[in-house]
Short mmCIF file of C-alpha atoms in Angstrom, two decimals:
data_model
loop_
_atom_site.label_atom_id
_atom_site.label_comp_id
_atom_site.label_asym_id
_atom_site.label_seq_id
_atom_site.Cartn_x
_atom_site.Cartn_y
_atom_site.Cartn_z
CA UNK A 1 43.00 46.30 16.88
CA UNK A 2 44.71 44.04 18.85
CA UNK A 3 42.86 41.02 16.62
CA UNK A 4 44.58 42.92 13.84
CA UNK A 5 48.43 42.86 15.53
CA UNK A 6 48.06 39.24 16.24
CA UNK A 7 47.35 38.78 12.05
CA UNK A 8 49.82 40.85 11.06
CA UNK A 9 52.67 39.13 13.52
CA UNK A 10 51.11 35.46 12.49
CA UNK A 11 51.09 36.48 8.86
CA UNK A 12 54.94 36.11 8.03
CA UNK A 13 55.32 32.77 10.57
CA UNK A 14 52.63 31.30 8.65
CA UNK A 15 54.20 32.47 4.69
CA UNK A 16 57.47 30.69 6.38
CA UNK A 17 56.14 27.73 7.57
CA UNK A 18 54.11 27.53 3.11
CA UNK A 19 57.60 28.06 2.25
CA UNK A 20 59.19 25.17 4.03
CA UNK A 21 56.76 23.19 2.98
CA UNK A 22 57.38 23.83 -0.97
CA UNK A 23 60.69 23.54 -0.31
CA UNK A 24 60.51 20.23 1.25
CA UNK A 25 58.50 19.07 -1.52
CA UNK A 26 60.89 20.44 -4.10
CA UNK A 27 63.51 18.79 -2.34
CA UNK A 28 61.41 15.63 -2.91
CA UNK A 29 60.62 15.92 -6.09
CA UNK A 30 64.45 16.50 -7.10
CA UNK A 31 66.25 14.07 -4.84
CA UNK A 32 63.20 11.19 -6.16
CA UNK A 33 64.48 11.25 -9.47
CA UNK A 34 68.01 11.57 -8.92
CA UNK A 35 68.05 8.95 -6.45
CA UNK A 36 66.52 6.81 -8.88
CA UNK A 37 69.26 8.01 -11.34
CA UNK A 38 72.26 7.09 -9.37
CA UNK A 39 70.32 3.68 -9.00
CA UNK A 40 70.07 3.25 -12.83
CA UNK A 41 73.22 3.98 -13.75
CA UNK A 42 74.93 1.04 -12.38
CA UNK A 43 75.55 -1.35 -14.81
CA UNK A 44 75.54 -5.08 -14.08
CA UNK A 45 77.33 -7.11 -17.29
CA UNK A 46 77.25 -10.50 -18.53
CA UNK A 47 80.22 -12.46 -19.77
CA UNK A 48 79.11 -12.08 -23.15
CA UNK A 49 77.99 -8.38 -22.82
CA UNK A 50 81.95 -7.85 -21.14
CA UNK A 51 82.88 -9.35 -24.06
CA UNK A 52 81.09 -7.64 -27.06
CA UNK A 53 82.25 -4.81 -24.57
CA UNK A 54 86.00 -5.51 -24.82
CA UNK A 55 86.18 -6.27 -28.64
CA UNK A 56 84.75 -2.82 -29.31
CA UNK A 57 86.60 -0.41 -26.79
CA UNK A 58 89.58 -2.64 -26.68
CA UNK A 59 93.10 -0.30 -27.90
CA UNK A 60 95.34 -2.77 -28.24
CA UNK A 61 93.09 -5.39 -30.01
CA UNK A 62 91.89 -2.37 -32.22
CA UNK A 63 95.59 -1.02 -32.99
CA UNK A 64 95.99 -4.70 -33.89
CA UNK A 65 93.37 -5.24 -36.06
CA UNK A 66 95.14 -2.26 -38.60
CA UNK A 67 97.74 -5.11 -39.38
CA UNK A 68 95.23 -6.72 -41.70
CA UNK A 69 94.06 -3.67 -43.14
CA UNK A 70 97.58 -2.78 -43.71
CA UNK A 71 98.08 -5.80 -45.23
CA UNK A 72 95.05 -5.60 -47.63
CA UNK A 73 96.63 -2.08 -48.58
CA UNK A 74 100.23 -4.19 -49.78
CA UNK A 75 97.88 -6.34 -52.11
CA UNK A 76 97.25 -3.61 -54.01
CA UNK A 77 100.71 -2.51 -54.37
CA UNK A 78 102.18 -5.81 -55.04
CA UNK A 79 99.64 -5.78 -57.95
CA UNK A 80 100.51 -2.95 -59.87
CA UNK A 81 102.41 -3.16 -63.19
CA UNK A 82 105.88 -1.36 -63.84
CA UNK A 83 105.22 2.32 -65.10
CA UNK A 84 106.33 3.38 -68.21
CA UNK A 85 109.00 5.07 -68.61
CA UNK A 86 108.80 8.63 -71.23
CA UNK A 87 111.59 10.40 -72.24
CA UNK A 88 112.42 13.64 -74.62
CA UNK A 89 115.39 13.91 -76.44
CA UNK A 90 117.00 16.69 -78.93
CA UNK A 91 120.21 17.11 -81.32
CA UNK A 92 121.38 18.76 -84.37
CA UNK A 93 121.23 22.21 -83.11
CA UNK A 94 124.39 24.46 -84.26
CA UNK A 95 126.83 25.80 -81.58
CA UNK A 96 129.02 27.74 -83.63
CA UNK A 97 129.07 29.30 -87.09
CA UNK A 98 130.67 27.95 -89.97
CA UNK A 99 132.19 29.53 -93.32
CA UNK A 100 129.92 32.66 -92.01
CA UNK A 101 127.08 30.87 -91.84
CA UNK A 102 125.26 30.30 -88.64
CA UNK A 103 121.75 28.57 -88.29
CA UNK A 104 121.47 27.28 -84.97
CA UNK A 105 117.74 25.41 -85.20
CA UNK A 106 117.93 24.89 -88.71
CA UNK A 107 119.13 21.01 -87.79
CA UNK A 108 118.01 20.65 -84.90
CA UNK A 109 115.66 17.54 -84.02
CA UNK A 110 113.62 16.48 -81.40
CA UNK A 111 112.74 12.63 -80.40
CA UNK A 112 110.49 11.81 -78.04
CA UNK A 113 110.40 8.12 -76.28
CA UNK A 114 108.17 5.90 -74.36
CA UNK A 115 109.25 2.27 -72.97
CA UNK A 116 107.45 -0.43 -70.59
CA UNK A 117 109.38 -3.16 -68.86
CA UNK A 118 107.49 -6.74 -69.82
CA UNK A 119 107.26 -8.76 -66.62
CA UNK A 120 107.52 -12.24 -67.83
CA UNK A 121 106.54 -15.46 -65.65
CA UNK A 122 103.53 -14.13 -64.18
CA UNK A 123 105.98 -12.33 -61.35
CA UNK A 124 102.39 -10.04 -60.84
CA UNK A 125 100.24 -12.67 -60.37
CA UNK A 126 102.86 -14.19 -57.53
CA UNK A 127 103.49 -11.71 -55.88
CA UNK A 128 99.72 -10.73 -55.16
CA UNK A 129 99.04 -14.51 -54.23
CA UNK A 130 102.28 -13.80 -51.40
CA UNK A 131 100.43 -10.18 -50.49
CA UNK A 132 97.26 -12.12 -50.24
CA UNK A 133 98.61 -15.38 -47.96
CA UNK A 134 100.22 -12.27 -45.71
CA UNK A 135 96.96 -11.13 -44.93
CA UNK A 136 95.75 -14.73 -44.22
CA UNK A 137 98.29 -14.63 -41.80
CA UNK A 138 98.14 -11.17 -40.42
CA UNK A 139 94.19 -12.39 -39.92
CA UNK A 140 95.32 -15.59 -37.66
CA UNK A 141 97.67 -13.48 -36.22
CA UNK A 142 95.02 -10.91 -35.14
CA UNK A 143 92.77 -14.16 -34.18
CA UNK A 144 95.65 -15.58 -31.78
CA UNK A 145 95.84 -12.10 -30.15
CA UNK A 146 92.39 -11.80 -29.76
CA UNK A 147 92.76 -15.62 -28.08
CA UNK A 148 95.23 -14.54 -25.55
CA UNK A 149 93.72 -11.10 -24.70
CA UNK A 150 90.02 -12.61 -24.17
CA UNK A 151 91.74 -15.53 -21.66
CA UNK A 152 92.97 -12.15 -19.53
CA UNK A 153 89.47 -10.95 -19.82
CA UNK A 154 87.91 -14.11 -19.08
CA UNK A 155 90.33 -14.65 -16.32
CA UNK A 156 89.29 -10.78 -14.88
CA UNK A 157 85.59 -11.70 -14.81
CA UNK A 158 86.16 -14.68 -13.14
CA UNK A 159 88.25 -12.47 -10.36
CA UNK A 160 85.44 -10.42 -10.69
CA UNK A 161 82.60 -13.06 -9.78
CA UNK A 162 85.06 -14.89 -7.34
CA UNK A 163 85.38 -11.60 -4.92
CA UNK A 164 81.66 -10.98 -5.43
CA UNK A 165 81.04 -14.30 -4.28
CA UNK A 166 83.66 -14.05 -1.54
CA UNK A 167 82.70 -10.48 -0.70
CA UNK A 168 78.50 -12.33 -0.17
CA UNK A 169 79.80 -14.81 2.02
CA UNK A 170 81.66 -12.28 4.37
CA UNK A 171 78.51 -10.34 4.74
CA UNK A 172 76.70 -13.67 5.36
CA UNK A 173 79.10 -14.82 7.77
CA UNK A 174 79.01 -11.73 9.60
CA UNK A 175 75.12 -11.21 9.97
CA UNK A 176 74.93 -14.29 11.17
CA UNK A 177 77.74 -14.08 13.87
CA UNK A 178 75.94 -10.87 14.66
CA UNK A 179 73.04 -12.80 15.24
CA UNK A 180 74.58 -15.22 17.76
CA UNK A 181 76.48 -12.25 19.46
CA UNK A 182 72.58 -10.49 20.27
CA UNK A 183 71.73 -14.34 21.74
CA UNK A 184 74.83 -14.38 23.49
CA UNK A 185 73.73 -11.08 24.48
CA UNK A 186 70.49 -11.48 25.87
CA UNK A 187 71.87 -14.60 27.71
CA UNK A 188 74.53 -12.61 29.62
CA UNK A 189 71.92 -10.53 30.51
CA UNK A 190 70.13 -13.51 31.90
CA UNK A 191 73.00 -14.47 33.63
CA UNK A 192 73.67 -17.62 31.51
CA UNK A 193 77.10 -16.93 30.34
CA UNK A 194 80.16 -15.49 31.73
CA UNK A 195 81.18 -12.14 31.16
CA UNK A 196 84.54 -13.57 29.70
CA UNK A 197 82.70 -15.63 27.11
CA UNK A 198 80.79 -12.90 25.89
CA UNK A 199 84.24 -10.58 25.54
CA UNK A 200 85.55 -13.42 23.51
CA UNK A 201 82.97 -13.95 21.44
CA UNK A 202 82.95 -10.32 20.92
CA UNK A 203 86.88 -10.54 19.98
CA UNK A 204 86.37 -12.75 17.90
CA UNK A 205 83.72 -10.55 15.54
CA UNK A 206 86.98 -8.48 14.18
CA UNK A 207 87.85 -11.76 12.29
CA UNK A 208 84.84 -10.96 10.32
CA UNK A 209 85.38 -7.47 10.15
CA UNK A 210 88.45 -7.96 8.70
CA UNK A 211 87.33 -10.95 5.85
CA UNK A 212 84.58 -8.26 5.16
CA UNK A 213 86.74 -5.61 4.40
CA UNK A 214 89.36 -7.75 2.68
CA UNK A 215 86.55 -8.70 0.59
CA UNK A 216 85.39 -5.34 -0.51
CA UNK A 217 89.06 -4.64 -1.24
CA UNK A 218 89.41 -8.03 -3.54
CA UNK A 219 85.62 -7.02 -5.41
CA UNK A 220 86.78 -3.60 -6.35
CA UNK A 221 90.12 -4.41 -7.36
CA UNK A 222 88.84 -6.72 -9.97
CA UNK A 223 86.57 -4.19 -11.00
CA UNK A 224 89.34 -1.94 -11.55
CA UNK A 225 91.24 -4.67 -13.73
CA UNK A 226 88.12 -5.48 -15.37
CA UNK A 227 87.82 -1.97 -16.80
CA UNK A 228 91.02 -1.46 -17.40
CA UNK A 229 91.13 -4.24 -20.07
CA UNK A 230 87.47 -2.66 -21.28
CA UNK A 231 89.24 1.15 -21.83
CA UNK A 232 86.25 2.14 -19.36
CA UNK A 233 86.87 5.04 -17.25
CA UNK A 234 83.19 4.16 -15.41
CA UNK A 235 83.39 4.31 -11.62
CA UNK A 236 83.55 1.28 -10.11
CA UNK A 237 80.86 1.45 -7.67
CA UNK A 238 78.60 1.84 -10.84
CA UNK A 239 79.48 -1.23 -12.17
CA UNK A 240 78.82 -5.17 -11.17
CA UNK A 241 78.93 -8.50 -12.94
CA UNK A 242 76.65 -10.85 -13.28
CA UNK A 243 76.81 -14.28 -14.48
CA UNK A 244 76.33 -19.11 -12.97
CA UNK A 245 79.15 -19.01 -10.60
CA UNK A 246 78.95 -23.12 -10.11
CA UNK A 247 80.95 -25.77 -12.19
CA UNK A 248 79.51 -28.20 -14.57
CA UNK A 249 80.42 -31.73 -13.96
CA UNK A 250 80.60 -32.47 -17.65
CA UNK A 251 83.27 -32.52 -19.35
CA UNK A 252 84.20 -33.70 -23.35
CA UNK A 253 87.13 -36.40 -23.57
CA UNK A 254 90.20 -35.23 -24.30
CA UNK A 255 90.92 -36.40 -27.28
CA UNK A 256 87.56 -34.43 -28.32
CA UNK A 257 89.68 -30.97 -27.29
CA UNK A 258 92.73 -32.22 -28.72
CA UNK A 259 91.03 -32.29 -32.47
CA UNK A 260 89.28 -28.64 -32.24
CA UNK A 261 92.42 -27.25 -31.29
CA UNK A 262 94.52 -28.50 -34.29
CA UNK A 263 91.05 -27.44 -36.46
CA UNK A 264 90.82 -23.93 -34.37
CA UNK A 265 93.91 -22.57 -32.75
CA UNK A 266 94.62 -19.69 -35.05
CA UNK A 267 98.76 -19.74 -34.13
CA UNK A 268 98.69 -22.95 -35.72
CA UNK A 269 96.80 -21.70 -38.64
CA UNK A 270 99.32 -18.78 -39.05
CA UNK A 271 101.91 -21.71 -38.49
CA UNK A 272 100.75 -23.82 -41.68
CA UNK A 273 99.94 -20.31 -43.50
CA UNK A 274 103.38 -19.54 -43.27
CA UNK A 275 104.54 -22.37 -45.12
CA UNK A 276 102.09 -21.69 -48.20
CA UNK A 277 103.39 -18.35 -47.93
CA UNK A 278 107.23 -19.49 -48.40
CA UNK A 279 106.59 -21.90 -50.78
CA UNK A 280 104.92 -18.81 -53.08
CA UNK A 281 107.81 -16.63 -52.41
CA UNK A 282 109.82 -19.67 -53.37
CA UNK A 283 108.32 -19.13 -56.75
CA UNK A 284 108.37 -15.93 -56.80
CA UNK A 285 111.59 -15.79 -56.41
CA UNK A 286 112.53 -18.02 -59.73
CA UNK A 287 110.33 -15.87 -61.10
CA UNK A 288 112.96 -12.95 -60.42
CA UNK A 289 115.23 -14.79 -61.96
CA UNK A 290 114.48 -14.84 -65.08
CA UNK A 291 114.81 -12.14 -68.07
CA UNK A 292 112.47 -9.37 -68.56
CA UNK A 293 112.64 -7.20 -71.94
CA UNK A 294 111.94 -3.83 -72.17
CA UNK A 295 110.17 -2.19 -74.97
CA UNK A 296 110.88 1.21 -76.54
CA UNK A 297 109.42 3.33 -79.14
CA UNK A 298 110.22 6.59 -79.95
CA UNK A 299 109.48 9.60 -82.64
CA UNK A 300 112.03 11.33 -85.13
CA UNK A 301 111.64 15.06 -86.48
CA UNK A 302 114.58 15.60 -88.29
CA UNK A 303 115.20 18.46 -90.50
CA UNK A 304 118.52 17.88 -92.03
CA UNK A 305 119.05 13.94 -92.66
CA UNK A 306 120.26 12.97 -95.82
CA UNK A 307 116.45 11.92 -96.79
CA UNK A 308 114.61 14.95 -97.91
CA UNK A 309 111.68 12.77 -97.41
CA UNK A 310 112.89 11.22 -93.94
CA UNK A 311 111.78 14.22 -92.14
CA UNK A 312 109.08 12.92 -89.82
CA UNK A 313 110.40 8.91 -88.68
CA UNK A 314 109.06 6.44 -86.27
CA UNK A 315 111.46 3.77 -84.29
CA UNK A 316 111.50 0.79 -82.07
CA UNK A 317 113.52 -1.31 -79.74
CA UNK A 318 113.85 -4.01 -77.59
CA UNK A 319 116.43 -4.12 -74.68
CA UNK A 320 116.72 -8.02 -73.34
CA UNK A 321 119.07 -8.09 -69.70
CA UNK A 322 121.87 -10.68 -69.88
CA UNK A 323 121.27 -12.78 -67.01
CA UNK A 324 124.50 -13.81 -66.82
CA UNK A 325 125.74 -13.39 -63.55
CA UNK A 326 122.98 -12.41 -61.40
CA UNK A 327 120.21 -14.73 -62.06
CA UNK A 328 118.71 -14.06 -58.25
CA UNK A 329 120.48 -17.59 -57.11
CA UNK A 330 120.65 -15.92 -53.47
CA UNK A 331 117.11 -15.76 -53.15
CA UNK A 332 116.32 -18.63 -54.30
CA UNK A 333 118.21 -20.59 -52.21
CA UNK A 334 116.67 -17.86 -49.22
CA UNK A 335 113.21 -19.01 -50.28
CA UNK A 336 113.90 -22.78 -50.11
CA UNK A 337 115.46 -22.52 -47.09
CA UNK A 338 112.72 -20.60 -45.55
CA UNK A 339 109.99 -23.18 -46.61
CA UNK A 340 111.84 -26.11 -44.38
CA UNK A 341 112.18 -23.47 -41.40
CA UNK A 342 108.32 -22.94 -41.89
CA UNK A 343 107.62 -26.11 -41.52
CA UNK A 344 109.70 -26.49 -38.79
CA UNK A 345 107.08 -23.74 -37.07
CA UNK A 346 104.61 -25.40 -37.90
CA UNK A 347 105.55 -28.54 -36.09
CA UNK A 348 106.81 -27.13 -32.93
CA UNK A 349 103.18 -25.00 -32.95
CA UNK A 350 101.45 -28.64 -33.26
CA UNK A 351 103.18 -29.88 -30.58
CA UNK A 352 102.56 -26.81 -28.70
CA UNK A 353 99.02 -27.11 -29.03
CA UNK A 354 99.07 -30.81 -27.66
CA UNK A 355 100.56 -29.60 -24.05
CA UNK A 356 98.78 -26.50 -23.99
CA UNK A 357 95.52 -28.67 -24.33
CA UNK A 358 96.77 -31.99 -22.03
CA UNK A 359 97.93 -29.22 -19.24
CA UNK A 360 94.68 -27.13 -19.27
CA UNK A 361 92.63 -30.52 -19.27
CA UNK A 362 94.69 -32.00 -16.65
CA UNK A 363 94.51 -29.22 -14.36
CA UNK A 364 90.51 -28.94 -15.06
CA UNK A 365 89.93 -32.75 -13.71
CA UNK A 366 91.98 -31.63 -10.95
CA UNK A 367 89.65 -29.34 -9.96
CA UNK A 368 86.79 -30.58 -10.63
CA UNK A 369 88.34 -33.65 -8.42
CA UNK A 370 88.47 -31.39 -5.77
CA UNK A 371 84.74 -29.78 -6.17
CA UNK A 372 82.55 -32.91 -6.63
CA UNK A 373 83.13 -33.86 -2.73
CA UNK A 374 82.55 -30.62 -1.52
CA UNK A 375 79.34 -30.32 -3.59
CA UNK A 376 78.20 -33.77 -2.92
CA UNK A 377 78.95 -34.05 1.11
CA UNK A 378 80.85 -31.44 2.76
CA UNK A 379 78.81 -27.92 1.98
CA UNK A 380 75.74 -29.76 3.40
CA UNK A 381 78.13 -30.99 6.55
CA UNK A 382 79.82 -27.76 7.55
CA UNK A 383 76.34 -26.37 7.75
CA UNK A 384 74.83 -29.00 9.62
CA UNK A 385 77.81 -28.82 12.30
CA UNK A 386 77.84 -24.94 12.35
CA UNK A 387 73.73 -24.96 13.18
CA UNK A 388 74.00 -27.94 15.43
CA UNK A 389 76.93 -26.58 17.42
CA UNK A 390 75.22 -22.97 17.22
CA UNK A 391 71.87 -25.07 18.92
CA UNK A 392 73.81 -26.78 21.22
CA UNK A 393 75.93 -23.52 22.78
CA UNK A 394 72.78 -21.58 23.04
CA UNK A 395 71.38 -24.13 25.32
CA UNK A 396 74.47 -24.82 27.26
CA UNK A 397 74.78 -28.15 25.56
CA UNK A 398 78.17 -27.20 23.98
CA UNK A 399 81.11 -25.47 24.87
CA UNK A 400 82.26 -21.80 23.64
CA UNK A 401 85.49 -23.67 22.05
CA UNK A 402 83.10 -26.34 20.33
CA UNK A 403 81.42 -22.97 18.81
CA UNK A 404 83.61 -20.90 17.56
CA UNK A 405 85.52 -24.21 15.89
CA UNK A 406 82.53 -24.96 14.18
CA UNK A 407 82.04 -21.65 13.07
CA UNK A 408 85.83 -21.57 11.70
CA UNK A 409 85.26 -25.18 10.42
CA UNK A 410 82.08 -23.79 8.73
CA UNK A 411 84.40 -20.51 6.99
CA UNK A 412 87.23 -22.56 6.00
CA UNK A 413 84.95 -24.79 4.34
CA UNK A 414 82.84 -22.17 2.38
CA UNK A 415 85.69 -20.29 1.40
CA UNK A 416 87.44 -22.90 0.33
CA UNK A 417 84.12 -23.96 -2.17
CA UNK A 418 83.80 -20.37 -3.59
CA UNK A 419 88.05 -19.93 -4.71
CA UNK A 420 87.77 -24.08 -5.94
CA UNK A 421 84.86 -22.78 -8.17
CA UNK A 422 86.88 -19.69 -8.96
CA UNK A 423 90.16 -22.43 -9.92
CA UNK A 424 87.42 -24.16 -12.00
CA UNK A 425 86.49 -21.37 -14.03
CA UNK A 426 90.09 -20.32 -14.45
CA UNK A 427 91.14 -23.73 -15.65
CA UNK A 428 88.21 -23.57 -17.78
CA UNK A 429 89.62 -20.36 -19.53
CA UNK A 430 92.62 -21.85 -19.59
CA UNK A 431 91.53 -25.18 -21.61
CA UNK A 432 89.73 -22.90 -23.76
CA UNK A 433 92.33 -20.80 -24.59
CA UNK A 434 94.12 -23.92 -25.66
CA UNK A 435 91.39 -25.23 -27.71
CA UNK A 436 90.78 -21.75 -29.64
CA UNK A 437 87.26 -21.33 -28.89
CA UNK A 438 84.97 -21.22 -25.91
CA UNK A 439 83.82 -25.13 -25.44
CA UNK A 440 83.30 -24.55 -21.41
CA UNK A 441 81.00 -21.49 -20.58
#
């Protein structure tokens, strides 16, 4: 019996401690996948996958890109002949009666009309070549948008990679300080440094802090930039960008850039569009100007004409405007005048592109001026001083102040070699931009 109590009380400790058990292995097998969910779903995008990205989701480049279709649409309108016109017309039907006699539809006669305006001078033709140099235009016009909107983009990922390159070399910074800090450590607990150089050394660890934070701030600000211009309303801890952040020490003559760009930039295309345009209108508009007849032809039933054999009659017309007076001079002279102002445009876009490209390149040698030394020498020096300063103070060879300027020698330097590359790849964007067409990746 008392074998028997002891099962019964162990019985529901024991179906407890089974359940427990299943749950913690449902719990497992729940928080495995999901884990590995909430790993998969961040995203990590290329420059070109950002950019496939942004021509797709895009609202302004897509509200844009309506203009052509728009202008496709006013092709077909400029195209379409005059309709003709039909008319109905009646007479001969008896209002009153006379000597006792009244008849009202006895005469009465109906004539029905049709005339079409003749557009002479191939005015059709012209103005579908105009509609069809507008959308030439409206397309360069969408391609210069497109140019300007995918610098912004090009300048965000670079912001982008920049902070995630700045936000790496805070962390790095501050493990290793961290690391020094548990040698300075273990030598105050040795009783080989002073309690005040271990407080200071300790001090100075919110200077890291702080970069480290700044940092994170800077990476997801970009982010947030960065999906603004993509229309993405993804989180922005699910999100990263990936792509070379180092400069290439290459770079095409000027004169190279300077002849894509007048063969590329779409505003100057638009530019020299424009005057092809004005010159058609030009024509079109002495087109305008001259006469166009209208034709008319029409059907008689007449029951009470003189012919008793007249009663059924066919008729036709011609009606010829006397362009005396108006003979569209106005526009003419509008159209002329418009040709020399579009040419006009199109010179001051030429010249435009020359300083856009000369500024871009200019400001791209600077930097890369400013790189090749820090590449070449100082990287590989700042280093070397840190670790040999960091050596020396560990072994009472150096002094704390020797350290912790070597360490801020070592920051400046770094820092300084991540925002250059960041300049580069801005200037880049910028001398691309200018050219038309990416020529610097």
């Amino acid at each position: 019996m008392a074998t028997s109590a002891t099962a019964v009380r162990t019985a529901p400790a024991k179906l407890a401690s089974l359940r427990s058990i299943k749950l913690f292995f449902l719990v497992l097998l729940i928080a495995g996948p999901l884990a590995k969910s909430a790993h998969a779903q961040q995203q990590s995008f290329t420059w070109q996958q950002v950019r496939d990205k942004f021509e797709a989701t895009n609202p302004t480049l897509l509200a844009d890109k309506l203009n052509i279709d728009e202008s496709k649409a006013q092709e077909i309108t400029a195209f379409l002949r005059p309709n003709p016109t039909f008319a109905l017309s009646a007479d001969g039907t008896q209002i009153a009666p006379d000597t006792g006699v009244w008849r009202p539809f006895a005469g009465t006669f109906e004539s029905p009309s049709i005339s079409y305006l003749h557009e002479r001078w191939h005015k059709r033709e012209l103005r579908l070549e105009s509609a069809k140099k507008g959308t030439l235009i409206a397309e360069s016009s969408h391609a210069d948008l497109e140019r300007t909107m995918l610098f912004n983009l090009r300048s965000a990922f670079v912001t982008a990679l920049q902070a995630k390159a700045v936000f790496q070399l805070a962390k790095d910074d501050l493990a290793y300080y961290d690391h020094v800090l548990d040698i300075s450590r273990d030598r105050f607990n040795a009783g080989d440094i002073a309690q005040i150089d271990l407080d200071r050394l300790e001090l100075q660890r919110v200077q890291y802090e702080s970069d480290l934070q700044a940092a994170e701030e800077s990476l997801e600000n970009a982010k947030i930039q960065l999906l603004t211009l993509l229309n993405d309303r993804t989180p922005i801890e699910q999100i990263d960008v990936t792509g070379p952040y180092d400069f290439n020490d290459q770079l095409l003559p000027r004169d190279e850039f300077r002849k894509i760009a007048l063969d590329i930039r779409p505003d100057l295309k638009a530019a020299v569009q424009a005057v092809d345009k004005a010159q058609t209108d030009h024509k079109l508009a002495i087109a305008n100007g001259s006469t166009d007849p209208t034709w008319s032809a029409w059907y008689t039933h007449n029951s009470s004409n003189n012919n008793r054999f007249g009663i059924n009659t066919v008729g036709i017309s011609v009606s010829i405007p006397l362009r005396i007076f108006d003979r569209n001079q106005g526009e003419k002279l509008r159209t002329q005048l418009d040709i020399t102002r579009n040419e006009r445009l199109r010179d001051a876009a030429e010249a435009q592109v020359f300083s856009d490209v000369d500024s871009s390149y200019a400001a791209l040698e600077s930097n890369l001026t400013l790189l090749r030394p820090y590449k070449a020498k100082y990287l590989q020096q700042s280093v070397r001083v840190r670790d040999t300063i960091a050596f020396s103070y560990q072994h009472g060879g150096a002094s704390l102040l020797d350290f912790l300027n070597a360490q801020a020698e070592y920051r400046s330097v770094q820092l300084n070699y991540v925002n250059l590359v960041g300049s580069y790849f801005t200037a880049a964007a910028q001398l691309n931009m200018a050219v038309g067409r990416e020529e610097i990746q």
